[in-house]
Amino acid sequence: MDISTLCIHGAENNTHHTGAISVPIYQSATFAHPGVGQSTGYDYSRMQNPTREYVEKIVANLEHGIDALAFSSGMSAIAALMELFSIGDHIIASEDLYGGTIRLFENISRKNGLQFDYTDTSKLDTVRSLIRKETKAIYIESPTNPMMQVTDIAAACELARSRGLLVIVDNTFLTPYYQLPLVLGADIVIHSGTKYLSGHNDTLSGFLVTNREDLSEKLRFIYKTTGACLSPFDSWLLIRGIKTLAVRMDRQQENALKVAHWLTAQEKVKKIYYIGLPDHPDYAVSIKQSTGFGSMISFEVDKEVTAKQLLERIQLLLFAESLGGVETLITYPMLQTHADIPLEERLRRGINDCLLRISVGLENADDIISDLDQALNGRRSLHGV
Ligand SMILES: Cc1ncc(COP(=O)(O)O)c(C=O)c1O
């Protein structure tokens, strides 16, 4: 079955006997037992809830996993994942991670005794040189946020396997529609479901997906014990959002390619980071391991004042954190998503005061471009936005 069909029909709907097309929202904290020592399979919603179970099955199937766990946010999923590790364990992570993930690792996980090294995980020789006896995992974001670096996931998995390490991949930007890390050899996939999976900028959620029974068992134990589960209503929003994942991803990517090409021709734009442009340094790896490029673009303008003016002048686009929804959002990573990273480190990675990041949405591409044009170049908008 094609993935676009799986997005709509990808899990068995146990409520089919009612004829309901939409999976019901089981807004129940607890479930009655038919008798002593008996269970309907549902006891308490922190452990199992039928609406959440349905979205978990869909996400597991889309990612080619055996289990998916739905969390109340992407960060709660990553925080729970860190509970797999013990004091002294060492993790090698992509250096250009989402700022919130670095904040978690540096302020909470380190306090709990974990150790981290950050590096460009696309450079496997460097990754190899950082492996030591305490190393337990390689944590990859690909493409990274916001500099769009791409790691060869299959090659990283081969290295990890030879050294007995787990590979964890944050697949938020490309989603299973364009990239399947578990098929490439990874052990665990992470999502901020807040982004493309839900797709409408209206709910937070997160997922951990695995294709290993042992990891599923450990993660389920952590899940029921720490409790950051996705609510029934938000699970339903995710189910609804995922139904249109395929069409949204394709159309957003089409728009992103147009926006990226337009940005390339702008005098005030000095650098563009979009993995769908053939001159992106990792283009060949993207073509090899993914079926699409997504719709996240970072770009650097000539001056700080140009970046700030653009943010003040946009009329249709929205100056907001987050990504992946139907609305086109522009972020200023320096002040928003990556504000907690020390200045020197941010600058070293290219996150300077001229860098902007766009999550290209589903509006008409010409409308997006004309708003950018008037905001960047002071030209009158073509479409009266
Ligand atoms: C790549 C990536 N991973 C994880 C997260 C965290 O997800 P959430 O905001 O749903 O907690 C984000 C949030 O922006 C993200 O961009």
mmCIF file with all atom_site columns, N, CA and C and ligand atoms in Angstrom, residues 71-78 97-101 139 141-145 170-173 190-195 203-206 296 321-323 337-338 357, ligand 1:
data_model
loop_
_atom_site.group_PDB
_atom_site.id
_atom_site.type_symbol
_atom_site.label_atom_id
_atom_site.label_alt_id
_atom_site.label_comp_id
_atom_site.label_asym_id
_atom_site.label_entity_id
_atom_site.label_seq_id
_atom_site.pdbx_PDB_ins_code
_atom_site.Cartn_x
_atom_site.Cartn_y
_atom_site.Cartn_z
_atom_site.occupancy
_atom_site.B_iso_or_equiv
_atom_site.pdbx_formal_charge
_atom_site.auth_seq_id
_atom_site.auth_comp_id
_atom_site.auth_asym_id
_atom_site.auth_atom_id
_atom_site.pdbx_PDB_model_num
ATOM   1   N N  . PHE A 1 71  ? 3.544  11.078 22.830 1.00 0.00 ? 71  PHE A N  1
ATOM   2   C CA . PHE A 1 71  ? 3.811  11.939 23.989 1.00 0.00 ? 71  PHE A CA 1
ATOM   3   C C  . PHE A 1 71  ? 3.118  13.293 23.839 1.00 0.00 ? 71  PHE A C  1
ATOM   4   N N  . SER A 1 72  ? 3.092  14.019 24.957 1.00 0.00 ? 72  SER A N  1
ATOM   5   C CA . SER A 1 72  ? 2.406  15.318 24.957 1.00 0.00 ? 72  SER A CA 1
ATOM   6   C C  . SER A 1 72  ? 3.189  16.406 24.230 1.00 0.00 ? 72  SER A C  1
ATOM   7   N N  . SER A 1 73  ? 4.455  16.165 23.914 1.00 0.00 ? 73  SER A N  1
ATOM   8   C CA . SER A 1 73  ? 5.242  17.110 23.109 1.00 0.00 ? 73  SER A CA 1
ATOM   9   C C  . SER A 1 73  ? 6.479  16.366 22.622 1.00 0.00 ? 73  SER A C  1
ATOM   10  N N  . GLY A 1 74  ? 7.164  16.973 21.666 1.00 0.00 ? 74  GLY A N  1
ATOM   11  C CA . GLY A 1 74  ? 8.416  16.379 21.203 1.00 0.00 ? 74  GLY A CA 1
ATOM   12  C C  . GLY A 1 74  ? 9.436  16.336 22.322 1.00 0.00 ? 74  GLY A C  1
ATOM   13  N N  . MET A 1 75  ? 9.485  17.411 23.117 1.00 0.00 ? 75  MET A N  1
ATOM   14  C CA . MET A 1 75  ? 10.472 17.447 24.202 1.00 0.00 ? 75  MET A CA 1
ATOM   15  C C  . MET A 1 75  ? 10.195 16.387 25.255 1.00 0.00 ? 75  MET A C  1
ATOM   16  N N  . SER A 1 76  ? 8.912  16.119 25.547 1.00 0.00 ? 76  SER A N  1
ATOM   17  C CA . SER A 1 76  ? 8.651  15.075 26.560 1.00 0.00 ? 76  SER A CA 1
ATOM   18  C C  . SER A 1 76  ? 9.051  13.712 26.015 1.00 0.00 ? 76  SER A C  1
ATOM   19  N N  . ALA A 1 77  ? 8.947  13.530 24.691 1.00 0.00 ? 77  ALA A N  1
ATOM   20  C CA . ALA A 1 77  ? 9.401  12.260 24.092 1.00 0.00 ? 77  ALA A CA 1
ATOM   21  C C  . ALA A 1 77  ? 10.917 12.128 24.261 1.00 0.00 ? 77  ALA A C  1
ATOM   22  N N  . ILE A 1 78  ? 11.646 13.208 23.997 1.00 0.00 ? 78  ILE A N  1
ATOM   23  C CA . ILE A 1 78  ? 13.114 13.134 24.089 1.00 0.00 ? 78  ILE A CA 1
ATOM   24  C C  . ILE A 1 78  ? 13.548 12.980 25.559 1.00 0.00 ? 78  ILE A C  1
ATOM   25  N N  . LEU A 1 97  ? 21.684 20.717 16.572 1.00 0.00 ? 97  LEU A N  1
ATOM   26  C CA . LEU A 1 97  ? 20.374 20.195 16.992 1.00 0.00 ? 97  LEU A CA 1
ATOM   27  C C  . LEU A 1 97  ? 19.401 21.334 17.262 1.00 0.00 ? 97  LEU A C  1
ATOM   28  N N  . TYR A 1 98  ? 18.114 20.987 17.269 1.00 0.00 ? 98  TYR A N  1
ATOM   29  C CA . TYR A 1 98  ? 17.103 21.931 17.759 1.00 0.00 ? 98  TYR A CA 1
ATOM   30  C C  . TYR A 1 98  ? 17.555 22.428 19.140 1.00 0.00 ? 98  TYR A C  1
ATOM   31  N N  . GLY A 1 99  ? 17.462 23.750 19.360 1.00 0.00 ? 99  GLY A N  1
ATOM   32  C CA . GLY A 1 99  ? 17.981 24.355 20.590 1.00 0.00 ? 99  GLY A CA 1
ATOM   33  C C  . GLY A 1 99  ? 17.398 23.759 21.865 1.00 0.00 ? 99  GLY A C  1
ATOM   34  N N  . GLY A 1 100 ? 16.121 23.384 21.828 1.00 0.00 ? 100 GLY A N  1
ATOM   35  C CA . GLY A 1 100 ? 15.475 22.815 23.016 1.00 0.00 ? 100 GLY A CA 1
ATOM   36  C C  . GLY A 1 100 ? 16.075 21.469 23.397 1.00 0.00 ? 100 GLY A C  1
ATOM   37  N N  . THR A 1 101 ? 16.523 20.726 22.389 1.00 0.00 ? 101 THR A N  1
ATOM   38  C CA . THR A 1 101 ? 17.135 19.418 22.663 1.00 0.00 ? 101 THR A CA 1
ATOM   39  C C  . THR A 1 101 ? 18.486 19.636 23.355 1.00 0.00 ? 101 THR A C  1
ATOM   40  N N  . TYR A 1 139 ? 23.130 10.272 18.276 1.00 0.00 ? 139 TYR A N  1
ATOM   41  C CA . TYR A 1 139 ? 21.841 10.971 18.194 1.00 0.00 ? 139 TYR A CA 1
ATOM   42  C C  . TYR A 1 139 ? 21.909 11.946 17.015 1.00 0.00 ? 139 TYR A C  1
ATOM   43  N N  . GLU A 1 141 ? 20.064 14.455 14.056 1.00 0.00 ? 141 GLU A N  1
ATOM   44  C CA . GLU A 1 141 ? 18.946 15.174 13.459 1.00 0.00 ? 141 GLU A CA 1
ATOM   45  C C  . GLU A 1 141 ? 19.333 15.306 11.995 1.00 0.00 ? 141 GLU A C  1
ATOM   46  N N  . SER A 1 142 ? 18.473 14.941 11.083 1.00 0.00 ? 142 SER A N  1
ATOM   47  C CA . SER A 1 142 ? 18.841 15.054 9.668  1.00 0.00 ? 142 SER A CA 1
ATOM   48  C C  . SER A 1 142 ? 17.592 15.284 8.828  1.00 0.00 ? 142 SER A C  1
ATOM   49  N N  . PRO A 1 143 ? 17.478 16.439 8.166  1.00 0.00 ? 143 PRO A N  1
ATOM   50  C CA . PRO A 1 143 ? 18.411 17.552 8.217  1.00 0.00 ? 143 PRO A CA 1
ATOM   51  C C  . PRO A 1 143 ? 18.356 18.262 9.572  1.00 0.00 ? 143 PRO A C  1
ATOM   52  N N  . THR A 1 144 ? 19.432 18.987 9.871  1.00 0.00 ? 144 THR A N  1
ATOM   53  C CA . THR A 1 144 ? 19.503 19.644 11.176 1.00 0.00 ? 144 THR A CA 1
ATOM   54  C C  . THR A 1 144 ? 18.744 20.961 11.170 1.00 0.00 ? 144 THR A C  1
ATOM   55  N N  . ASN A 1 145 ? 18.513 21.436 12.367 1.00 0.00 ? 145 ASN A N  1
ATOM   56  C CA . ASN A 1 145 ? 17.725 22.640 12.601 1.00 0.00 ? 145 ASN A CA 1
ATOM   57  C C  . ASN A 1 145 ? 18.629 23.686 13.255 1.00 0.00 ? 145 ASN A C  1
ATOM   58  N N  . ASP A 1 170 ? 16.097 12.012 14.821 1.00 0.00 ? 170 ASP A N  1
ATOM   59  C CA . ASP A 1 170 ? 14.959 12.932 14.870 1.00 0.00 ? 170 ASP A CA 1
ATOM   60  C C  . ASP A 1 170 ? 14.522 13.177 13.429 1.00 0.00 ? 170 ASP A C  1
ATOM   61  N N  . ASN A 1 171 ? 13.339 12.652 13.094 1.00 0.00 ? 171 ASN A N  1
ATOM   62  C CA . ASN A 1 171 ? 12.844 12.666 11.706 1.00 0.00 ? 171 ASN A CA 1
ATOM   63  C C  . ASN A 1 171 ? 11.752 13.716 11.506 1.00 0.00 ? 171 ASN A C  1
ATOM   64  N N  . THR A 1 172 ? 11.768 14.732 12.389 1.00 0.00 ? 172 THR A N  1
ATOM   65  C CA . THR A 1 172 ? 10.700 15.737 12.374 1.00 0.00 ? 172 THR A CA 1
ATOM   66  C C  . THR A 1 172 ? 10.596 16.455 11.031 1.00 0.00 ? 172 THR A C  1
ATOM   67  N N  . PHE A 1 173 ? 11.726 16.836 10.438 1.00 0.00 ? 173 PHE A N  1
ATOM   68  C CA . PHE A 1 173 ? 11.693 17.701 9.247  1.00 0.00 ? 173 PHE A CA 1
ATOM   69  C C  . PHE A 1 173 ? 11.208 16.972 7.991  1.00 0.00 ? 173 PHE A C  1
ATOM   70  N N  . ILE A 1 190 ? 12.504 9.745  16.431 1.00 0.00 ? 190 ILE A N  1
ATOM   71  C CA . ILE A 1 190 ? 11.814 10.754 17.249 1.00 0.00 ? 190 ILE A CA 1
ATOM   72  C C  . ILE A 1 190 ? 11.029 11.670 16.320 1.00 0.00 ? 190 ILE A C  1
ATOM   73  N N  . HIS A 1 191 ? 9.881  12.123 16.818 1.00 0.00 ? 191 HIS A N  1
ATOM   74  C CA . HIS A 1 191 ? 9.166  13.197 16.122 1.00 0.00 ? 191 HIS A CA 1
ATOM   75  C C  . HIS A 1 191 ? 8.706  14.242 17.098 1.00 0.00 ? 191 HIS A C  1
ATOM   76  N N  . SER A 1 192 ? 8.821  15.494 16.684 1.00 0.00 ? 192 SER A N  1
ATOM   77  C CA . SER A 1 192 ? 7.942  16.492 17.247 1.00 0.00 ? 192 SER A CA 1
ATOM   78  C C  . SER A 1 192 ? 6.704  16.404 16.356 1.00 0.00 ? 192 SER A C  1
ATOM   79  N N  . GLY A 1 193 ? 5.663  15.751 16.854 1.00 0.00 ? 193 GLY A N  1
ATOM   80  C CA . GLY A 1 193 ? 4.419  15.589 16.081 1.00 0.00 ? 193 GLY A CA 1
ATOM   81  C C  . GLY A 1 193 ? 3.691  16.916 15.938 1.00 0.00 ? 193 GLY A C  1
ATOM   82  N N  . THR A 1 194 ? 4.139  17.890 16.726 1.00 0.00 ? 194 THR A N  1
ATOM   83  C CA . THR A 1 194 ? 3.622  19.261 16.661 1.00 0.00 ? 194 THR A CA 1
ATOM   84  C C  . THR A 1 194 ? 3.764  19.822 15.245 1.00 0.00 ? 194 THR A C  1
ATOM   85  N N  . LYS A 1 195 ? 4.704  19.282 14.482 1.00 0.00 ? 195 LYS A N  1
ATOM   86  C CA . LYS A 1 195 ? 5.093  19.902 13.217 1.00 0.00 ? 195 LYS A CA 1
ATOM   87  C C  . LYS A 1 195 ? 4.301  19.289 12.049 1.00 0.00 ? 195 LYS A C  1
ATOM   88  N N  . THR A 1 203 ? -1.640 21.874 17.790 1.00 0.00 ? 203 THR A N  1
ATOM   89  C CA . THR A 1 203 ? -1.470 20.985 18.940 1.00 0.00 ? 203 THR A CA 1
ATOM   90  C C  . THR A 1 203 ? -0.010 20.562 19.098 1.00 0.00 ? 203 THR A C  1
ATOM   91  N N  . LEU A 1 204 ? 0.383  20.319 20.325 1.00 0.00 ? 204 LEU A N  1
ATOM   92  C CA . LEU A 1 204 ? 1.723  19.797 20.592 1.00 0.00 ? 204 LEU A CA 1
ATOM   93  C C  . LEU A 1 204 ? 1.643  18.268 20.665 1.00 0.00 ? 204 LEU A C  1
ATOM   94  N N  . SER A 1 205 ? 2.698  17.615 20.233 1.00 0.00 ? 205 SER A N  1
ATOM   95  C CA . SER A 1 205 ? 2.775  16.162 20.423 1.00 0.00 ? 205 SER A CA 1
ATOM   96  C C  . SER A 1 205 ? 4.174  15.677 20.084 1.00 0.00 ? 205 SER A C  1
ATOM   97  N N  . GLY A 1 206 ? 4.478  14.473 20.509 1.00 0.00 ? 206 GLY A N  1
ATOM   98  C CA . GLY A 1 206 ? 5.788  13.895 20.196 1.00 0.00 ? 206 GLY A CA 1
ATOM   99  C C  . GLY A 1 206 ? 5.660  12.391 20.065 1.00 0.00 ? 206 GLY A C  1
ATOM   100 N N  . MET A 1 296 ? 11.692 23.158 4.674  1.00 0.00 ? 296 MET A N  1
ATOM   101 C CA . MET A 1 296 ? 12.387 24.044 5.612  1.00 0.00 ? 296 MET A CA 1
ATOM   102 C C  . MET A 1 296 ? 13.575 24.700 4.906  1.00 0.00 ? 296 MET A C  1
ATOM   103 N N  . GLU A 1 321 ? 7.667  30.963 16.121 1.00 0.00 ? 321 GLU A N  1
ATOM   104 C CA . GLU A 1 321 ? 8.421  29.710 16.250 1.00 0.00 ? 321 GLU A CA 1
ATOM   105 C C  . GLU A 1 321 ? 7.590  28.573 15.686 1.00 0.00 ? 321 GLU A C  1
ATOM   106 N N  . SER A 1 322 ? 8.200  27.434 15.601 1.00 0.00 ? 322 SER A N  1
ATOM   107 C CA . SER A 1 322 ? 7.583  26.196 15.122 1.00 0.00 ? 322 SER A CA 1
ATOM   108 C C  . SER A 1 322 ? 7.626  26.120 13.597 1.00 0.00 ? 322 SER A C  1
ATOM   109 N N  . LEU A 1 323 ? 7.101  25.030 13.079 1.00 0.00 ? 323 LEU A N  1
ATOM   110 C CA . LEU A 1 323 ? 7.270  24.711 11.662 1.00 0.00 ? 323 LEU A CA 1
ATOM   111 C C  . LEU A 1 323 ? 6.332  23.575 11.283 1.00 0.00 ? 323 LEU A C  1
ATOM   112 N N  . THR A 1 337 ? 14.401 29.947 18.583 1.00 0.00 ? 337 THR A N  1
ATOM   113 C CA . THR A 1 337 ? 14.640 28.518 18.829 1.00 0.00 ? 337 THR A CA 1
ATOM   114 C C  . THR A 1 337 ? 16.008 28.210 19.429 1.00 0.00 ? 337 THR A C  1
ATOM   115 N N  . HIS A 1 338 ? 17.013 29.057 19.151 1.00 0.00 ? 338 HIS A N  1
ATOM   116 C CA . HIS A 1 338 ? 18.368 28.750 19.598 1.00 0.00 ? 338 HIS A CA 1
ATOM   117 C C  . HIS A 1 338 ? 18.919 29.791 20.576 1.00 0.00 ? 338 HIS A C  1
ATOM   118 N N  . ARG A 1 357 ? 14.819 31.568 9.271  1.00 0.00 ? 357 ARG A N  1
ATOM   119 C CA . ARG A 1 357 ? 14.387 30.231 8.851  1.00 0.00 ? 357 ARG A CA 1
ATOM   120 C C  . ARG A 1 357 ? 12.914 30.287 8.472  1.00 0.00 ? 357 ARG A C  1
HETATM 121 C C1 . LIG B 2 .   ? 13.678 18.918 15.198 1.00 0.00 ? 1   LIG B C1 1
HETATM 122 C C2 . LIG B 2 .   ? 12.871 19.124 16.447 1.00 0.00 ? 1   LIG B C2 1
HETATM 123 N N1 . LIG B 2 .   ? 12.833 18.146 17.378 1.00 0.00 ? 1   LIG B N1 1
HETATM 124 C C3 . LIG B 2 .   ? 12.141 18.290 18.525 1.00 0.00 ? 1   LIG B C3 1
HETATM 125 C C4 . LIG B 2 .   ? 11.419 19.452 18.791 1.00 0.00 ? 1   LIG B C4 1
HETATM 126 C C5 . LIG B 2 .   ? 10.659 19.575 20.083 1.00 0.00 ? 1   LIG B C5 1
HETATM 127 O O1 . LIG B 2 .   ? 9.296  19.350 19.857 1.00 0.00 ? 1   LIG B O1 1
HETATM 128 P P1 . LIG B 2 .   ? 8.091  20.055 20.660 1.00 0.00 ? 1   LIG B P1 1
HETATM 129 O O2 . LIG B 2 .   ? 8.170  21.515 20.377 1.00 0.00 ? 1   LIG B O2 1
HETATM 130 O O3 . LIG B 2 .   ? 6.871  19.380 20.102 1.00 0.00 ? 1   LIG B O3 1
HETATM 131 O O4 . LIG B 2 .   ? 8.295  19.760 22.110 1.00 0.00 ? 1   LIG B O4 1
HETATM 132 C C6 . LIG B 2 .   ? 11.425 20.478 17.852 1.00 0.00 ? 1   LIG B C6 1
HETATM 133 C C7 . LIG B 2 .   ? 10.669 21.719 18.126 1.00 0.00 ? 1   LIG B C7 1
HETATM 134 O O5 . LIG B 2 .   ? 10.769 22.704 17.437 1.00 0.00 ? 1   LIG B O5 1
HETATM 135 C C8 . LIG B 2 .   ? 12.164 20.314 16.650 1.00 0.00 ? 1   LIG B C8 1
HETATM 136 O O6 . LIG B 2 .   ? 12.220 21.275 15.727 1.00 0.00 ? 1   LIG B O6 1
#
